[in-house]
XYZ file of C-alpha atoms in Angstrom:
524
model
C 14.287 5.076 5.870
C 15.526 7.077 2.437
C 19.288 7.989 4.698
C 19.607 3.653 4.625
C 19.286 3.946 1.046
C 22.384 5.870 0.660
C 24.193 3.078 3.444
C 23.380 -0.153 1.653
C 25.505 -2.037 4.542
C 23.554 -1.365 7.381
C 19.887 -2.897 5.939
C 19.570 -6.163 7.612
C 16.476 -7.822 7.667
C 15.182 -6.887 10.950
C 15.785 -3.224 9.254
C 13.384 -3.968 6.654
C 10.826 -5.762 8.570
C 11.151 -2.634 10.907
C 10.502 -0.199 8.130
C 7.475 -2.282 7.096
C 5.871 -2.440 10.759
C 6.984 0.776 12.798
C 7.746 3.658 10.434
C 5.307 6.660 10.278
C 3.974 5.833 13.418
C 2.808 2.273 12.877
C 4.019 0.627 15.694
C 1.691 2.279 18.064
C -1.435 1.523 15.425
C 0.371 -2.356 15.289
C -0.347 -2.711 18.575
C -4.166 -1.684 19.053
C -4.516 -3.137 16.368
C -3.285 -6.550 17.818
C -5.026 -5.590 20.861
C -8.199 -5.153 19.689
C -7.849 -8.783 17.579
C -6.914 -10.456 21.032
C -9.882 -9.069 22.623
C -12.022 -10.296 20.338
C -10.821 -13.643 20.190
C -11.255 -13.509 24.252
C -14.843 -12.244 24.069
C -14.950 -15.383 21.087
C -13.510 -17.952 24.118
C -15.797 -16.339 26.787
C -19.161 -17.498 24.784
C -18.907 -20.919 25.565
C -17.970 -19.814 29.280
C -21.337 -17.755 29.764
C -23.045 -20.757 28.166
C -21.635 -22.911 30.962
C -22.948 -20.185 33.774
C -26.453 -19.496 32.061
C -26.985 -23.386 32.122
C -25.553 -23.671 36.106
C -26.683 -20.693 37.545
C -30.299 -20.137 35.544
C -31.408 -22.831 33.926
C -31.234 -25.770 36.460
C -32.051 -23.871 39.824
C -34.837 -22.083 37.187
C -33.713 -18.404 38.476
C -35.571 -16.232 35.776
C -33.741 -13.472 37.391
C -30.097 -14.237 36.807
C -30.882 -15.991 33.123
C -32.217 -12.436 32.125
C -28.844 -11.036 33.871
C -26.750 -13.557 32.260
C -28.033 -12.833 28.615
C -27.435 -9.403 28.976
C -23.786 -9.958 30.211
C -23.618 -12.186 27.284
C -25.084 -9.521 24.912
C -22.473 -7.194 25.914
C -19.944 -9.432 24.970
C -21.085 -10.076 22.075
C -21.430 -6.242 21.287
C -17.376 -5.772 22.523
C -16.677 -9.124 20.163
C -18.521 -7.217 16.666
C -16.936 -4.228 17.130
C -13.182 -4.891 18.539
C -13.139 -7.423 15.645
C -14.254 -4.258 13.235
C -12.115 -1.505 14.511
C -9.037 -3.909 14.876
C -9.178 -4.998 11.274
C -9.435 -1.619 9.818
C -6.629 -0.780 11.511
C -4.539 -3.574 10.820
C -5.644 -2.551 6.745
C -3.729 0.685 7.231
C -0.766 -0.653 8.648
C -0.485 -3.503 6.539
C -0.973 -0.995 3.337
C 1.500 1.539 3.718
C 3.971 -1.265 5.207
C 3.882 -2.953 1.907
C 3.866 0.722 0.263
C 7.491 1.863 1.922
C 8.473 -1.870 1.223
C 7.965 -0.935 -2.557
C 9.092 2.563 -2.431
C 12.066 1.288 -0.900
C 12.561 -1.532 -3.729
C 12.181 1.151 -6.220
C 14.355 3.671 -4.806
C 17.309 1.319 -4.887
C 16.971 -0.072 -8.040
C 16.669 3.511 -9.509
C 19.399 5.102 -7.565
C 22.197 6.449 -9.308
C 24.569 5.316 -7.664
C 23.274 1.787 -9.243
C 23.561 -1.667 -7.905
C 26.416 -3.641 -8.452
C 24.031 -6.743 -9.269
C 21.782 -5.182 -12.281
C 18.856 -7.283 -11.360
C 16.137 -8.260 -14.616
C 12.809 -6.595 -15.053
C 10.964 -9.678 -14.450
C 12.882 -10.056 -10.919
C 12.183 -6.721 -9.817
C 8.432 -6.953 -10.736
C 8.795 -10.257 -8.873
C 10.166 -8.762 -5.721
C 8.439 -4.871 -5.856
C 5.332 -7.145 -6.041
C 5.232 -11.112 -4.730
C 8.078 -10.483 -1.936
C 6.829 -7.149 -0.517
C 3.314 -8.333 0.175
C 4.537 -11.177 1.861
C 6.665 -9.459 4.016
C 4.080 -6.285 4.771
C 2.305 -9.501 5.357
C 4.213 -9.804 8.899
C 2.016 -6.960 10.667
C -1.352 -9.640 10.331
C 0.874 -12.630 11.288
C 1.654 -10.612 14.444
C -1.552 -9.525 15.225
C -3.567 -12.636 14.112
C -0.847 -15.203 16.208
C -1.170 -13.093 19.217
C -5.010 -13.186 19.254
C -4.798 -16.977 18.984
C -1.947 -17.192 21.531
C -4.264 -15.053 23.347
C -7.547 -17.351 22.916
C -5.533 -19.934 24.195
C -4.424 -18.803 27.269
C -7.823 -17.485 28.039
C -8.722 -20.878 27.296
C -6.307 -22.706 29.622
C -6.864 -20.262 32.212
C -10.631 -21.133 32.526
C -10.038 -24.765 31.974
C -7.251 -24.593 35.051
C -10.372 -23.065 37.196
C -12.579 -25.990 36.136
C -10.230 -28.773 36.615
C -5.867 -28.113 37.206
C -5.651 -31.451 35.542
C -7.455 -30.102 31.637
C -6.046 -26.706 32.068
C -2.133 -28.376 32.328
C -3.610 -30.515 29.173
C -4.774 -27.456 27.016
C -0.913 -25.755 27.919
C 0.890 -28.885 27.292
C -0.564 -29.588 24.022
C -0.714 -25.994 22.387
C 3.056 -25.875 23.332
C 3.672 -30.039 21.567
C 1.251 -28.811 18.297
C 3.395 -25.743 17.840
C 6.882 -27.299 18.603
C 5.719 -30.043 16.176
C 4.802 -27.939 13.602
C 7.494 -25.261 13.920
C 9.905 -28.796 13.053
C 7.710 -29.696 9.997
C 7.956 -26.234 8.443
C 11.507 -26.368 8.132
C 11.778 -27.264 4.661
C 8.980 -25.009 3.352
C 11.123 -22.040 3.599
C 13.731 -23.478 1.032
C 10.358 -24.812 -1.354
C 9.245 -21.102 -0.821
C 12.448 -19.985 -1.855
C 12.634 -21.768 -4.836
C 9.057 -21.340 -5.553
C 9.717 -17.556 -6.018
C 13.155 -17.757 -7.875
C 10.971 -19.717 -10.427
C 7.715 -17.191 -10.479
C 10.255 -14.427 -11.205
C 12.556 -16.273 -14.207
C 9.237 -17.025 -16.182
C 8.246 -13.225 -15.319
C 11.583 -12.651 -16.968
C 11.299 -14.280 -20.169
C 7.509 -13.002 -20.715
C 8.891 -9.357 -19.646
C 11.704 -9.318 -22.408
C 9.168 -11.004 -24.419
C 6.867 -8.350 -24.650
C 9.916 -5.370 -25.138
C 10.990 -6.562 -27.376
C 7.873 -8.460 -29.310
C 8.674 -6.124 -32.562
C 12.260 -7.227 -32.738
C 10.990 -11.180 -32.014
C 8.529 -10.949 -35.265
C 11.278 -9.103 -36.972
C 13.093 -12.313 -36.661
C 10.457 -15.252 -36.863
C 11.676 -15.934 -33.422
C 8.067 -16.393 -31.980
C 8.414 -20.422 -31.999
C 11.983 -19.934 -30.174
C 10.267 -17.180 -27.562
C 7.415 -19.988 -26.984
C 9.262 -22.338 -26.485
C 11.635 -20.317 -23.976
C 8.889 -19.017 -22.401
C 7.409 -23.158 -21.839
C 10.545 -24.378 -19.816
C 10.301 -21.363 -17.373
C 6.648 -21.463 -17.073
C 7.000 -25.229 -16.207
C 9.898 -24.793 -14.130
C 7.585 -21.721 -11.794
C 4.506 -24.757 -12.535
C 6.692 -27.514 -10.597
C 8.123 -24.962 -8.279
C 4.398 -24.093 -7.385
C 2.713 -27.238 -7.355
C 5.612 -28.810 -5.183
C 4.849 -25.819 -2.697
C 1.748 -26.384 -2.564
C 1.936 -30.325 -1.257
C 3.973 -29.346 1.199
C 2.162 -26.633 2.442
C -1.235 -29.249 2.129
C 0.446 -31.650 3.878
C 1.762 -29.871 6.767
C -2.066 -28.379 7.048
C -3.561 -31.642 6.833
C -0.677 -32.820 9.675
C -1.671 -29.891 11.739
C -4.951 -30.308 11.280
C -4.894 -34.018 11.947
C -2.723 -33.423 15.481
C -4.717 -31.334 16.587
C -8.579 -33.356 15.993
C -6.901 -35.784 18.078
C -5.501 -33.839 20.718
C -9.361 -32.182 21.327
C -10.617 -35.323 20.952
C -8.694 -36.664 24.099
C -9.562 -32.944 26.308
C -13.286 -33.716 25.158
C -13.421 -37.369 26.098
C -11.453 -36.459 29.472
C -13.542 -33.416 30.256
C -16.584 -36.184 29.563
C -15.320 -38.625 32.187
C -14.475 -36.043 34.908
C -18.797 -34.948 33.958
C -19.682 -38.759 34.496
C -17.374 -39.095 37.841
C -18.988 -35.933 39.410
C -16.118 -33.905 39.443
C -17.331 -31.040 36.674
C -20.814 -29.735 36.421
C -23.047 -29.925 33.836
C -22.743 -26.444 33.020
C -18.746 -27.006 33.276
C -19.196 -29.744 30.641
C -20.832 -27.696 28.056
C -18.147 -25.100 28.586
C -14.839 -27.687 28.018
C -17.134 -28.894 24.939
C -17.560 -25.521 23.088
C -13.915 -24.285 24.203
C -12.865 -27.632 22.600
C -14.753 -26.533 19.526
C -13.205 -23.029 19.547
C -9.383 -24.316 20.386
C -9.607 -26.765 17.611
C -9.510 -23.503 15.304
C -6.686 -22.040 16.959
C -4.894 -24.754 17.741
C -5.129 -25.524 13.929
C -3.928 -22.103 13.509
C -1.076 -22.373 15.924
C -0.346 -25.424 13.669
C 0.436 -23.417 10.404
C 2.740 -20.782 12.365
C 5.802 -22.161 11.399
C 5.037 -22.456 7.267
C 3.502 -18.758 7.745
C 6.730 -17.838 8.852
C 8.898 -20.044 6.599
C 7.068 -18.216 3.363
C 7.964 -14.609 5.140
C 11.056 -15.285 5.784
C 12.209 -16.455 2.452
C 10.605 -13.633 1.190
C 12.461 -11.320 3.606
C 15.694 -12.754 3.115
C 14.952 -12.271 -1.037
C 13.864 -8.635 -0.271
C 16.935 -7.716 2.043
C 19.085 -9.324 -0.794
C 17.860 -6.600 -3.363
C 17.883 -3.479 -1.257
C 21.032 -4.624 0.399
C 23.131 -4.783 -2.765
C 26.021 -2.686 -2.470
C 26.752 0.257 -4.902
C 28.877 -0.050 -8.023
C 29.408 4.000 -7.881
C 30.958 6.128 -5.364
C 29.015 8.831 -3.867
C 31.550 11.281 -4.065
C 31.939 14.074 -2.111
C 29.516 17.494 -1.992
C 32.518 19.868 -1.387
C 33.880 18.561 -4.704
C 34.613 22.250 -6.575
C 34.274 22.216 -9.924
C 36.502 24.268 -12.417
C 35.926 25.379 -16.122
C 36.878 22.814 -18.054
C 34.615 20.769 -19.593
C 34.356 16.712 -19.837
C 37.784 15.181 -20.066
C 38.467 11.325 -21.104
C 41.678 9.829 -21.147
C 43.308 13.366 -22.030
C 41.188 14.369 -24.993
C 38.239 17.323 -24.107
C 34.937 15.730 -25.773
C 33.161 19.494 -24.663
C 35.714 21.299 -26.500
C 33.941 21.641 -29.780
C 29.925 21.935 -30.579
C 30.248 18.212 -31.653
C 32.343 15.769 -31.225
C 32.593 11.826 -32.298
C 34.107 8.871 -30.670
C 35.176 6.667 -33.155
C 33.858 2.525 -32.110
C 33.730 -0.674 -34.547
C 31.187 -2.177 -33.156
C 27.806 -1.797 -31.036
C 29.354 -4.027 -28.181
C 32.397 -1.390 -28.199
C 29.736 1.632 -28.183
C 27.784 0.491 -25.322
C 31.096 0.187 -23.075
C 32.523 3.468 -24.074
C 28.958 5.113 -23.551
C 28.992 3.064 -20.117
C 31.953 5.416 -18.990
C 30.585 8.586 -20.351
C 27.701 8.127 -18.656
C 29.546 7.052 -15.785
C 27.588 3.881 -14.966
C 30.834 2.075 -14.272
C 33.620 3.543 -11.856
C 36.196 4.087 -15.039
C 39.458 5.685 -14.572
C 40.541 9.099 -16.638
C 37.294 10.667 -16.709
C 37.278 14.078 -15.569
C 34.334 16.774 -15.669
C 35.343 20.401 -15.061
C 38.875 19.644 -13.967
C 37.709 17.247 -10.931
C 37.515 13.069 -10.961
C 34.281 12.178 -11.576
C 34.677 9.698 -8.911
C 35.343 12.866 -6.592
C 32.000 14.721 -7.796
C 30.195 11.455 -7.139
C 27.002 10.455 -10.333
C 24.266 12.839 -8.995
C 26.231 15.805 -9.609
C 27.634 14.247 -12.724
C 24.006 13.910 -14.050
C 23.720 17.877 -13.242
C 25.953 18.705 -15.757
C 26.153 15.447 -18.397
C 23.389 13.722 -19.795
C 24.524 10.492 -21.158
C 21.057 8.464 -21.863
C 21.377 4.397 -22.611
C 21.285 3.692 -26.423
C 17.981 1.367 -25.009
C 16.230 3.631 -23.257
C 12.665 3.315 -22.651
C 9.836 5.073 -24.353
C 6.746 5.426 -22.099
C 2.818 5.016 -22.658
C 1.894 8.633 -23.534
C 2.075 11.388 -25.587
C 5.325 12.668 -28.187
C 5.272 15.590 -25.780
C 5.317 13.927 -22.296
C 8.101 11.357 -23.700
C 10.531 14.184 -24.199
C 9.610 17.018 -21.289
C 8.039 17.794 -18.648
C 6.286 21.014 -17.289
C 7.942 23.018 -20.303
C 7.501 23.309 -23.804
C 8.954 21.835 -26.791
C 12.385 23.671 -28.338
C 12.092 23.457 -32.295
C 14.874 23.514 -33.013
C 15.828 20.623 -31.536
C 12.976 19.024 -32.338
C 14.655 19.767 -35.730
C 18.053 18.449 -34.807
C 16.401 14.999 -33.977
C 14.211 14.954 -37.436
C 10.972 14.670 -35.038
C 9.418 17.603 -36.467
C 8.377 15.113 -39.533
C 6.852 12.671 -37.071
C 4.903 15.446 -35.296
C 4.087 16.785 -38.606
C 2.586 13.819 -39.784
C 0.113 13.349 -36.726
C -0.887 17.020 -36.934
C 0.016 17.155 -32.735
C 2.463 16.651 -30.520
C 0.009 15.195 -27.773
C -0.871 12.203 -29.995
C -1.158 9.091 -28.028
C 1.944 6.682 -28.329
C 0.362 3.206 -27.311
C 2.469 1.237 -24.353
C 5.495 1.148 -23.769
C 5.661 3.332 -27.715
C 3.725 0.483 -29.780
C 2.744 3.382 -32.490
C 6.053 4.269 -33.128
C 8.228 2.622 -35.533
C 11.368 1.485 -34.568
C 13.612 5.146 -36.450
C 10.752 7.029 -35.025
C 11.030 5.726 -31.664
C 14.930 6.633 -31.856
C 13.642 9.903 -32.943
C 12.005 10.517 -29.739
C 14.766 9.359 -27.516
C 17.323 11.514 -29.019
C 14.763 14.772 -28.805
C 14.440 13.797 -25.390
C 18.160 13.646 -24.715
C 18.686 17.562 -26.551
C 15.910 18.922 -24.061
C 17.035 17.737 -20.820
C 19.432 20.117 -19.152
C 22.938 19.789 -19.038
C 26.089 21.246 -20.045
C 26.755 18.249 -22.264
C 25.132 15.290 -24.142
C 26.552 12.065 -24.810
C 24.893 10.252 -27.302
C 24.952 6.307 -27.807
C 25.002 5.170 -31.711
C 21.882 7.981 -31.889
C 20.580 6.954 -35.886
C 21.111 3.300 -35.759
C 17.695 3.088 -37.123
C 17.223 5.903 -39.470
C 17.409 5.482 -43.225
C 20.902 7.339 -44.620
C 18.692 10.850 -45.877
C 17.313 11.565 -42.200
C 20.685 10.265 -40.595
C 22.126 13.106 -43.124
C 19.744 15.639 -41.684
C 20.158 14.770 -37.871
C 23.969 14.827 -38.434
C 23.977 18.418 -40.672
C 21.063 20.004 -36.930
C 23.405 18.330 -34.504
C 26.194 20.780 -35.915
C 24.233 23.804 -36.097
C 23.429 23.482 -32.024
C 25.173 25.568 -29.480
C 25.822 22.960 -27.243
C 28.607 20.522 -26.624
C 27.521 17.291 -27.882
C 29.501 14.112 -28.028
C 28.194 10.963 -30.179
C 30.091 7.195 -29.700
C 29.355 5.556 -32.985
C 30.534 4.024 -36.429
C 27.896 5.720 -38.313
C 30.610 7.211 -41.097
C 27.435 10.156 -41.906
C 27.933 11.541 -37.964
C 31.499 11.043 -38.022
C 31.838 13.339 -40.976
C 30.043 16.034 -39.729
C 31.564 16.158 -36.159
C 34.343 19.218 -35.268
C 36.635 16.607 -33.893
C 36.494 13.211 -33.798
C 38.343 10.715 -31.465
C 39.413 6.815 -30.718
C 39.384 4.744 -27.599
């Protein structure tokens, strides 16, 4: 599965559906599974059938004998119906589960690649599809199963009704094939309500998801009546995208449900009349009654095949639209040698000197130049270590530069897991990023940040970002506008520690106090 991540082309949607039902060995667990469901909806069908025999072969001749061997056999099947029903359903709970698991590990993987999409999708549509649009579609393995039991029940069904009389068993055939072509026509436009249904469920995720990052900044600006008020059309838009779904889907279950009452209703009334006229026995009768009773279930399941489908496949098609987006970055090539030199842009070495500025006028200007020192965007006349980064490919870029996004996230935790991981704190550079203060102040470096950082203030919050760009390894950092929201005396500080490290490090920004301590400073 991960070697298709890498080869965005060749996912199709049969590629995804096959990752959710065969990988790890699922296919063979898929079908006992479904095996075990259709035998228990043929021990369900054979009830009514042993009914039939008890009443023909014990009760009217009185045979004490055979009722006694007839409740037995009827006992057993019973027995086979429990467990079947048991063991298939605990098995179709596995496969279903890690279906929907690869499905999301397969969501996530892509949209954390970084090679990166060339679509940047929205938080709220990637919680929309990692969640609504892989269960749906891990969702296929029970539609499988569950439709083949009922295709199953039915053609145990017909086949006993074709031994009783040719005439009801031709009926039963007829009509499960008319209900399902019927209903397969109806569901048509359920697919494209489904589709819109989830476009809608994901913009209002949207909104409420850059609600909530940014809920400090949104009180900051007395924005919270403009937020509502955003937040009201999309909710109403997914509202009238859900509700209209919904009446559809009722009324094609009340249709199906309606088609087939009536088509029972004429296999009862016929299977009543053939009684009457001598031509079925008594016992024969009860049996075309209670198979009636048990079709008009599956028949009424038959019925919703098609919207079952139409919601999975517009689910399908919106996951194989996300995992299939192609790259914006080339992969670049593992024999790729590597010289020297250090990181080269547009002729000028930025690893030359311990630090170095680039020169911007504005925070729209900063994020693009950061964008191609960071190489998130295929730029031209950026070189690390004498080779084109597009040659070394952003994995082995990443080795060497680390190049964080002026937004990045800080995570529910501690000060200490938000900068490293599985080694301990340098403090110096804890120094060099004025977090020492912070740390100071809470007497611990393990003190709890709240989610998503909600203890932090918005300079200390930059604070740990920038400590966690100085520990990660690399042979460079790139910094994005790194003090924006420090006051001028710890901006002073930061700049004066940034100096005094023995590392190449390379800020984009305006700030005049971090352009006046860099070694060299340069302009796009």
């Amino acid at each position: 599965m991960w070697s298709l991540i890498e080869r965005p082309e060749d996912l199709r949607i049969r590629t995804v559906l096959r990752i959710s039902l065969l990988r790890n060995g699922r296919g063979p667990r898929l079908g006992l599974a479904t095996t075990g469901l259709m035998l228990h909806q043929a021990c369900e069908a054979a009830v009514p059938v042993l009914i039939g025999v008890v009443i023909d072969r014990a009760v009217a001749p009185g045979d004490r004998g055979a009722l006694l061997l007839w409740l037995g056999v009827l006992a057993v099947v019973f027995l086979v119906f429990s467990l079947s029903y048991q063991r298939a359903s605990l098995g179709m709970v596995g496969v279903y589960g890690y279906g929907e698991h690869d499905l999301r590990q397969l969501t996530i993987a892509r949209i954390l690649h970084p090679r990166r999409q060339a679509a940047l999708q929205r938080e709220g549509e990637v919680l929309s599809v990692a969640t609504s649009d892989t269960y749906r579609v891990a969702g296929v393995a029970w539609s499988i199963a569950q439709q083949s039991a009922t295709l199953a029940a039915v053609g145990f069904a017909t086949v006993v009704l074709l031994r009783i009389s040719v005439p009801l068993g031709l009926g039963v055939l007829a009509g499960a094939v008319l209900v399902l072509w019927t209903m397969q026509a109806l569901a048509r436009p359920l697919e494209k309500v489904g589709m819109a249904e989830q476009a809608s469920v994901a913009a209002a995720s949207e909104v409420a998801t850059d609600t909530l990052a940014g809920l400090r900044i949104v009180h900051g600006l007395g924005a919270q009546a403009e937020m509502i008020r955003r937040y009201r059309l999309a909710s109403q838009a997914s509202r009238v995208g859900a509700i209209a779904a919904a009446r559809m889907l009722l009324a094609y279950q009340a249709v199906s449900t309606a088609v087939s009452v009536i088509y029972l209703a004429v296999l009862a009334l016929a299977a009543s009349w053939l009684a009457v006229a001598g031509q079925i026995t008594p016992g024969q009768l009860v049996t075309v009654v209670g198979l009636a009773q048990f079709l008009q279930g599956s028949l009424d399941h038959v019925g919703t095949f098609g919207a079952n489908w139409a919601h999975k496949r517009a689910s399908a098609r919106r996951l194989h639209g996300f995992v299939a987006e192609p790259f914006v970055l080339p992969a670049g090539s593992p024999e790729a040698v590597l010289g020297e030199s250090s990181l080269r842009w547009q002729g000028i070495d930025l690893g030359a000197k311990q630090l170095t500025g680039v020169k911007v006028s504005s925070a729209i200007e900063a994020r693009r130049v950061a964008e191609v020192l960071g190489f998130r965007v295929a730029a031209h006349g950026l070189t690390l270590r004498g080779q084109d980064v597009r040659e070394i490919g952003p994995e082995r870029y990443a080795e060497n530069v680390v190049a964080p996004p002026h937004d990045a996230m800080v995570f529910s935790g501690t000060l200490r897991s938000n900068i490293v991981t599985g080694r301990e704190l340098d403090a110096d550079l804890l120094a060099a990023s004025a977090l020492d203060d912070v740390i100071d102040q809470w007497g611990t470096p393990d003190a709890p940040v709240g989610e998503g950082g909600r203890r932090l203030s918005g300079g200390q919050r930059q604070r740990v970002l920038l400590a966690r760009a100085l520990h990660a390894p690399g042979r460079v950092v790139v910094l994005d506008e790194p003090t924006t929201a420090l006051d001028p005396v710890t901006e002073q500080r930061v700049a004066n520690r940034l100096r005094e490290l023995k590392r190449p490090i390379v800020v984009v920004t305006s700030s005049r106090i971090l352009l006046d301590a860099c070694d060299l400073v340069v302009q796009p």
